[in-house]
Coordinates of C-alpha atoms in Angstrom, one line a residue:
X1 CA -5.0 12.9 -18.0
X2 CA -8.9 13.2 -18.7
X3 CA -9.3 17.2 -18.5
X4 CA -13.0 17.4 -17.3
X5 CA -11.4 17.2 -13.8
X6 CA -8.0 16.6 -11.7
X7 CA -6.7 13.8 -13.8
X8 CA -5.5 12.4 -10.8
X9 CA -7.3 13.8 -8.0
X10 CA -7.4 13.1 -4.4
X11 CA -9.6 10.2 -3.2
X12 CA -13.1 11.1 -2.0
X13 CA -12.1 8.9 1.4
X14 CA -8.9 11.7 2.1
X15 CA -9.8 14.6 4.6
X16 CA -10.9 17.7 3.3
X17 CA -8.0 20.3 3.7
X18 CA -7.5 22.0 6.8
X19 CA -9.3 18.9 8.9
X20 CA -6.7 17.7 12.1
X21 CA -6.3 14.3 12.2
X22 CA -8.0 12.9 15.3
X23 CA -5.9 9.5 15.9
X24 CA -2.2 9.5 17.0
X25 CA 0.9 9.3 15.0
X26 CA 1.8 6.1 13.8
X27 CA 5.2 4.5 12.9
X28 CA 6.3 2.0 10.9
X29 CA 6.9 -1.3 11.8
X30 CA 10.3 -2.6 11.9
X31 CA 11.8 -4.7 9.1
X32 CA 11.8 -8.2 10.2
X33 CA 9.1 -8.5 12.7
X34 CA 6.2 -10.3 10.7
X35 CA 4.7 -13.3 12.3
X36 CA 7.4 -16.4 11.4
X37 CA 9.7 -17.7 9.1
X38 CA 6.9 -19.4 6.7
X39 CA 4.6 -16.2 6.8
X40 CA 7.3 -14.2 5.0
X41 CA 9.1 -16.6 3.1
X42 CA 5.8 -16.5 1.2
X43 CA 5.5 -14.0 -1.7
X44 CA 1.8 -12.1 -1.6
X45 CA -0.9 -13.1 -3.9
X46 CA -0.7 -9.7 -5.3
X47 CA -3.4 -10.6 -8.1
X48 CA -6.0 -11.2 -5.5
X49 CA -5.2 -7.8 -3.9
X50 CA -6.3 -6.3 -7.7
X51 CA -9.1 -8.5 -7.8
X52 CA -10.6 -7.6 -4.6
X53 CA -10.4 -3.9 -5.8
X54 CA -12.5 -4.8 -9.3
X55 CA -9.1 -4.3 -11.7
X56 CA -6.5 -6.3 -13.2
X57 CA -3.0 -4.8 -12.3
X58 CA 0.8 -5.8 -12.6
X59 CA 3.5 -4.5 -10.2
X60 CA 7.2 -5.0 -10.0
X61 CA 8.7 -3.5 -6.5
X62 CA 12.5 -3.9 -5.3
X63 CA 14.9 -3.3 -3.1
X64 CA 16.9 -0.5 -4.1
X65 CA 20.0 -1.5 -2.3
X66 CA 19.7 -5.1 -2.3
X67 CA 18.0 -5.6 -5.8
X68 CA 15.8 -8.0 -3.8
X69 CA 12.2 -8.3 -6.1
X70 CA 8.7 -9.3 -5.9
X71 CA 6.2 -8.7 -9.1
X72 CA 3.4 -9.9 -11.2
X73 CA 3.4 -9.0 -14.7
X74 CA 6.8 -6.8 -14.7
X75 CA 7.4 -7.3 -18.2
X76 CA 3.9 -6.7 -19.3
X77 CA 3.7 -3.9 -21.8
X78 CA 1.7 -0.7 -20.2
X79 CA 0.1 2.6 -20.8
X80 CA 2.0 5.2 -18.8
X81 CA -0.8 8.2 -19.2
X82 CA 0.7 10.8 -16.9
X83 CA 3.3 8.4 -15.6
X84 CA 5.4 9.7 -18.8
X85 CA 6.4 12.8 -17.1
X86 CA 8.6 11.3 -14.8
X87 CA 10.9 10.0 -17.7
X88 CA 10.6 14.1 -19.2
X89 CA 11.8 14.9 -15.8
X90 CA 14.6 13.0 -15.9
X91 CA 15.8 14.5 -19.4
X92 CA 14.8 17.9 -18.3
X93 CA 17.3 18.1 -15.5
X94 CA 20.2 16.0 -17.6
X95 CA 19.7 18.8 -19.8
X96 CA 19.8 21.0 -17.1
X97 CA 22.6 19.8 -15.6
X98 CA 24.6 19.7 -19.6
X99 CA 23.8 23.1 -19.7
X100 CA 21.4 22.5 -22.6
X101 CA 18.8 24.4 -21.4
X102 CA 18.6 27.1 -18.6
X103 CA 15.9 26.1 -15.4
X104 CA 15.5 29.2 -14.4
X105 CA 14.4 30.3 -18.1
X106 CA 10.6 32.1 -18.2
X107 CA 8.1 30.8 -20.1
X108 CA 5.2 32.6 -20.9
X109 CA 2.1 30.6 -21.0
X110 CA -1.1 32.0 -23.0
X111 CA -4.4 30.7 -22.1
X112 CA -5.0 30.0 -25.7
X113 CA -2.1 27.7 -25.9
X114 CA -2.9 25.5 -22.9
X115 CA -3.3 21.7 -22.9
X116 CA -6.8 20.8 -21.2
X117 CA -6.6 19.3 -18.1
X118 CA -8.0 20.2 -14.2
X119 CA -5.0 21.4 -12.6
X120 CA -1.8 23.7 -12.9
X121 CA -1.7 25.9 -15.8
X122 CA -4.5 24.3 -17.5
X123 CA -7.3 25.2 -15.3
X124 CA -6.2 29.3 -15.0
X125 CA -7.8 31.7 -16.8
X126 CA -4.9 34.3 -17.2
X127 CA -1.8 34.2 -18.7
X128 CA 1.2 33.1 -16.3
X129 CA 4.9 32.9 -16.0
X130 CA 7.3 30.3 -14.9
X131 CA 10.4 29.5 -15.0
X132 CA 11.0 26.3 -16.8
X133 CA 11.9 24.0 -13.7
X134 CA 8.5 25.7 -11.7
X135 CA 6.8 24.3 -14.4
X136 CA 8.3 20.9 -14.0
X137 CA 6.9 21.8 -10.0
X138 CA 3.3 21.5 -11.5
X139 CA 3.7 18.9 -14.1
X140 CA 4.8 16.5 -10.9
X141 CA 2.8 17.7 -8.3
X142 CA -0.4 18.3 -9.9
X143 CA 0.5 16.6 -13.1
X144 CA -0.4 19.8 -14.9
X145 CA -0.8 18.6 -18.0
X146 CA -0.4 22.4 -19.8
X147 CA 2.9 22.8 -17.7
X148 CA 3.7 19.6 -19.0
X149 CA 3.7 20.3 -22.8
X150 CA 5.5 23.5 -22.6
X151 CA 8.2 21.4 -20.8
X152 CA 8.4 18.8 -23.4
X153 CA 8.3 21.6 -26.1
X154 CA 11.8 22.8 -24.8
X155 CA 12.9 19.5 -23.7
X156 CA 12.4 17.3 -26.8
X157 CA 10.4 13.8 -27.2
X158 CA 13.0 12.3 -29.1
X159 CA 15.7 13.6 -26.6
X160 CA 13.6 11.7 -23.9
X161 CA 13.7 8.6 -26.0
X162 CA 17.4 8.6 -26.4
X163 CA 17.6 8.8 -22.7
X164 CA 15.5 6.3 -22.1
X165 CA 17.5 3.8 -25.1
X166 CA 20.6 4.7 -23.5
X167 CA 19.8 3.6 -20.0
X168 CA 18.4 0.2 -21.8
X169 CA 14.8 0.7 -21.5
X170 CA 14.1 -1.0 -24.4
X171 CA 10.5 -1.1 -23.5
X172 CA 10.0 2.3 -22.6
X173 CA 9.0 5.1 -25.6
X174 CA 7.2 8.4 -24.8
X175 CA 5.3 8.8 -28.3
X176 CA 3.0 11.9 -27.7
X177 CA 2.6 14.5 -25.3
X178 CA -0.3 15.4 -23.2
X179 CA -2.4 17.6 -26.0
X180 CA -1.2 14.6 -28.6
X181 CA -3.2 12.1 -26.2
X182 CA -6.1 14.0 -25.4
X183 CA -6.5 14.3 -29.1
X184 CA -6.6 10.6 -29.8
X185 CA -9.4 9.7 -27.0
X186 CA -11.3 12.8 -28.4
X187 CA -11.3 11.5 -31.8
X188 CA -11.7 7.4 -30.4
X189 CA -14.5 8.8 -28.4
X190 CA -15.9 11.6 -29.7
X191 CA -15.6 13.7 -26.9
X192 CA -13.5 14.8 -23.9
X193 CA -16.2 15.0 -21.4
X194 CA -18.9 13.2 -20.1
X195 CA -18.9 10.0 -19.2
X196 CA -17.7 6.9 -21.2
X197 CA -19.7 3.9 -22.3
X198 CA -18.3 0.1 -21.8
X199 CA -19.0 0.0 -25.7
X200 CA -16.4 2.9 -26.3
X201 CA -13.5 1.5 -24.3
X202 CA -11.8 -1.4 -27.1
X203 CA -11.5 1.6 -29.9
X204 CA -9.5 4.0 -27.8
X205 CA -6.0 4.1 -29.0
X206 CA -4.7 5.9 -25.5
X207 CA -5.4 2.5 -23.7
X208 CA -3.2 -0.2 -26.2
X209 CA 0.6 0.0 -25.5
X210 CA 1.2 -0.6 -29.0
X211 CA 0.1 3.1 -30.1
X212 CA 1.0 5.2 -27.0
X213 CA 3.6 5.8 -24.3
X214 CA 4.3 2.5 -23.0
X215 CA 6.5 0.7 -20.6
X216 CA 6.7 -2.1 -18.3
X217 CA 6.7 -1.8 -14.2
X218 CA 10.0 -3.2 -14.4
X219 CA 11.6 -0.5 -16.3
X220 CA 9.6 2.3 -14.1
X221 CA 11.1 0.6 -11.4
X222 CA 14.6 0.1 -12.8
X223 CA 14.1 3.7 -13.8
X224 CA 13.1 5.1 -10.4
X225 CA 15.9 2.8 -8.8
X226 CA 18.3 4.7 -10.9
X227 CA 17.3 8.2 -9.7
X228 CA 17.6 7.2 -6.5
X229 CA 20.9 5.7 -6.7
X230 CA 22.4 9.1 -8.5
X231 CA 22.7 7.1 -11.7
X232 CA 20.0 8.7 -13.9
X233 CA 21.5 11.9 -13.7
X234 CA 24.7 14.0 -10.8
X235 CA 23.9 13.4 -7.8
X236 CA 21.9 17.5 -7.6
X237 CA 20.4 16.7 -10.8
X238 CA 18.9 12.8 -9.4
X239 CA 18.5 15.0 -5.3
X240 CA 16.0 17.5 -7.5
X241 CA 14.2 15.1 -9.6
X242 CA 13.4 13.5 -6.3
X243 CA 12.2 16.1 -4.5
X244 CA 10.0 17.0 -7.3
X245 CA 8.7 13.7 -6.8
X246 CA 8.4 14.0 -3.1
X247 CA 5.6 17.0 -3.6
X248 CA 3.3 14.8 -5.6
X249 CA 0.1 16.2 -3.7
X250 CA -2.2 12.9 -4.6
X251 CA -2.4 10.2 -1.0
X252 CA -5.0 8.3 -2.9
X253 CA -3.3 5.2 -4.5
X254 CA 0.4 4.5 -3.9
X255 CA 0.8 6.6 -0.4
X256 CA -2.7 5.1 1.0
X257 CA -0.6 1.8 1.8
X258 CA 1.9 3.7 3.7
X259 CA 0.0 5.4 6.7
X260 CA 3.2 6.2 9.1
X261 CA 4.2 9.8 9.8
X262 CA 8.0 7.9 9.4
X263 CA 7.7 6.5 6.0
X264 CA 8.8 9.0 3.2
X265 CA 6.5 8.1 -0.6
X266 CA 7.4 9.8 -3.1
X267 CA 5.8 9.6 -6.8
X268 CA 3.8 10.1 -9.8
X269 CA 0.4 8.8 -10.8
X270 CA -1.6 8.2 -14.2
X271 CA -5.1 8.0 -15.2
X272 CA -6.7 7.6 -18.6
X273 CA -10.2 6.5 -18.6
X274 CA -10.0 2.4 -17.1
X275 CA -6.5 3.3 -16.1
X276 CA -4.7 4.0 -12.6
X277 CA -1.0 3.9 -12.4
X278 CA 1.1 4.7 -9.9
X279 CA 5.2 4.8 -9.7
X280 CA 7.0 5.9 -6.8
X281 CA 9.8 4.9 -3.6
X282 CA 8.6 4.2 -0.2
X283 CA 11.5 5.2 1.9
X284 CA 11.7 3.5 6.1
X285 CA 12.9 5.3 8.4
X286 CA 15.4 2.5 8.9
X287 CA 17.2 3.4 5.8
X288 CA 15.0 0.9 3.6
X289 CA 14.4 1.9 0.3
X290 CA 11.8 0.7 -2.5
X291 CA 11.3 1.5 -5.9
X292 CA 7.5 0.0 -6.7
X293 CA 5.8 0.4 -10.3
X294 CA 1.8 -0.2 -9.8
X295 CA -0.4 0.1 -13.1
X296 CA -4.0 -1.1 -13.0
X297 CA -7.2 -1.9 -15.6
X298 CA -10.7 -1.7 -14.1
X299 CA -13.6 -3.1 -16.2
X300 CA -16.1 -0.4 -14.7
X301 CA -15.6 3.3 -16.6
X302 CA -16.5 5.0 -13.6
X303 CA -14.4 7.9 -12.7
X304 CA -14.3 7.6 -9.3
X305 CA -13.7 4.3 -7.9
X306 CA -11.7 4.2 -4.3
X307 CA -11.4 0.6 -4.3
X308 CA -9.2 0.6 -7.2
X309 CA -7.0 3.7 -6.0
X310 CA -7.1 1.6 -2.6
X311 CA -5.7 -1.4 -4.7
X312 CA -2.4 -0.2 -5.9
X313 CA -1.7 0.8 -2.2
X314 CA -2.9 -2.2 -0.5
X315 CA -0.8 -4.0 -3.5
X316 CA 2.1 -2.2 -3.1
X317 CA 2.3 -2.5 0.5
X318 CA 2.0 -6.2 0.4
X319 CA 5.1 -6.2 -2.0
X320 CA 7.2 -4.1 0.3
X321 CA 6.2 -5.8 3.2
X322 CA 7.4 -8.8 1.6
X323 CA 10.7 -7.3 0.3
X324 CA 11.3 -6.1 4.5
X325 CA 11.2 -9.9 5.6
X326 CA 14.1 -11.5 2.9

């Protein structure tokens, strides 16, 4: 979300682009075959995943078909950051879908009237045209925070909260938008770039739940499982909305647990200054399916930290593991 740079950019560890892998292809292994009964009878200590990567985290992950669950803190109230889009995706293609708006509508975007941010839209220099669901491309795969606004300008905050009461996500509210957010940690911090002191972190607004968008990994999850299941939305509406979510470019932090050609991820991350999140499904090629809500608190402000990014793979990977052996 921080617009000094990709607000959730690849990991320093990933290959640059256009490097060949050098090891074979790797499968995934089959549900079931984990050394003994005990072994995976055993839920994962899941918090001493986090600690080893120097954050505190919470996680819910399940079964999509079976309902089967494994968390830590799923009901604890969290910062989404750029994890909000996926909720203004939803409503943007039940709209779609009602004929409330048009997807294929341009949009004309002015540099001038561009939410800060290091990717998409809001790192160009010249004014652009999209359609509205193109922009809803970016705002996933890059989490283009600029593309992101205009969307929520035609789609409605208060539309996505109605959604989001309807399907029972009582804990789930989308207060501002991107440029609303970035305002608040300008004005907590007195800047937008830079670097940020320990001593600034307990006065910014963007990192309590009670004054921002806020959920729980539960609901993320429940909310994913629905999208998967053709229940958020019709079954083109939910099939679009996931292949949105397919294109997420970022292998950093949710994907990094998954290193098998076979397994699908598919998902959207979130970063505010402390803060890594990451929601997505890790589909096997056996047909398993898992919704997994990751969000994470490191005490270090450092921007780049690969341990941490590493942690909400390594967590979630440990949860789905689990979930494969009940």
């Amino acid at each position: 979300m921080t617009p000094h740079r990709p607000s959730d950019a690849a990991s320093p560890e990933a290959p640059p682009p256009g490097t060949a892998a050098t090891t074979p292809a790797e499968t995934a292994p089959s549900a079931g075959t984990r050394s003994g009964t005990a072994a995976r009878a055993r839920p994962p200590d899941l918090t001493a995943v986090f600690r080893a990567g120097g954050v505190t985290g919470s996680l819910h992950a399940t079964d999509i078909d079976t309902g089967a669950q494994v968390s830590v803190g799923a009901d604890d109230p969290v910062v989404l950051a750029s994890v909000f889009k996926l909720p203004l995706l939803v409503e943007f293609y039940r709209q779609a879908e009602a004929g409330v708006l048009d997807p294929a509508l341009p949009c004309r975007v002015e540099p001038g009237d561009r939410t800060s941010g290091g990717t998409g839209l809001a790192a160009m220099l010249d004014p652009a045209t999209l359609s509205l669901r193109d922009l809803a491309y970016l705002m996933i795969a890059v989490s283009d925070n600029a593309a992101a606004d205009v969307l929520a300008r035609h789609v409605g905050l208060a539309a996505v909260n109605a959604m989001l009461g309807r399907f029972g996500l009582t804990a789930t509210r989308v207060e501002h938008d991107c440029r609303g957010m970035l305002a608040a940690l300008e004005a907590d911090a007195g800047r937008l770039e830079g670097p940020l002191h320990p001593r600034d972190v307990p006065r910014l607004r963007v990192l309590d739940p009670a004054h921002g968008n806020r959920s729980t990994p539960r609901e993320m999850a429940r909310l994913l499982g629905m999208v998967w299941r053709d229940e958020a939305a019709g079954p083109e509406a939910c099939a679009a909305i996931r292949r949105l979510l397919g294109l997420q470019v970022w292998p950093h932090r949710l994907a990094s647990g998954f290193p098998y050609d076979d397994v699908v991820v598919s998902g959207k991350t979130g970063s505010l200054p402390t803060l890594r999140n990451e929601v997505g499904v890790v589909e096997y090629p056996d047909g398993g399916r898992y919704a997994v809500a990751v969000f994470t608190r490191s005490i270090g402000t450092a921007q780049h930290q690969p341990r941490a990014d590493a942690a909400i793979g390594l967590a979630a990977r440990a949860a789905v593991d689990h979930l494969r052996t009940l």
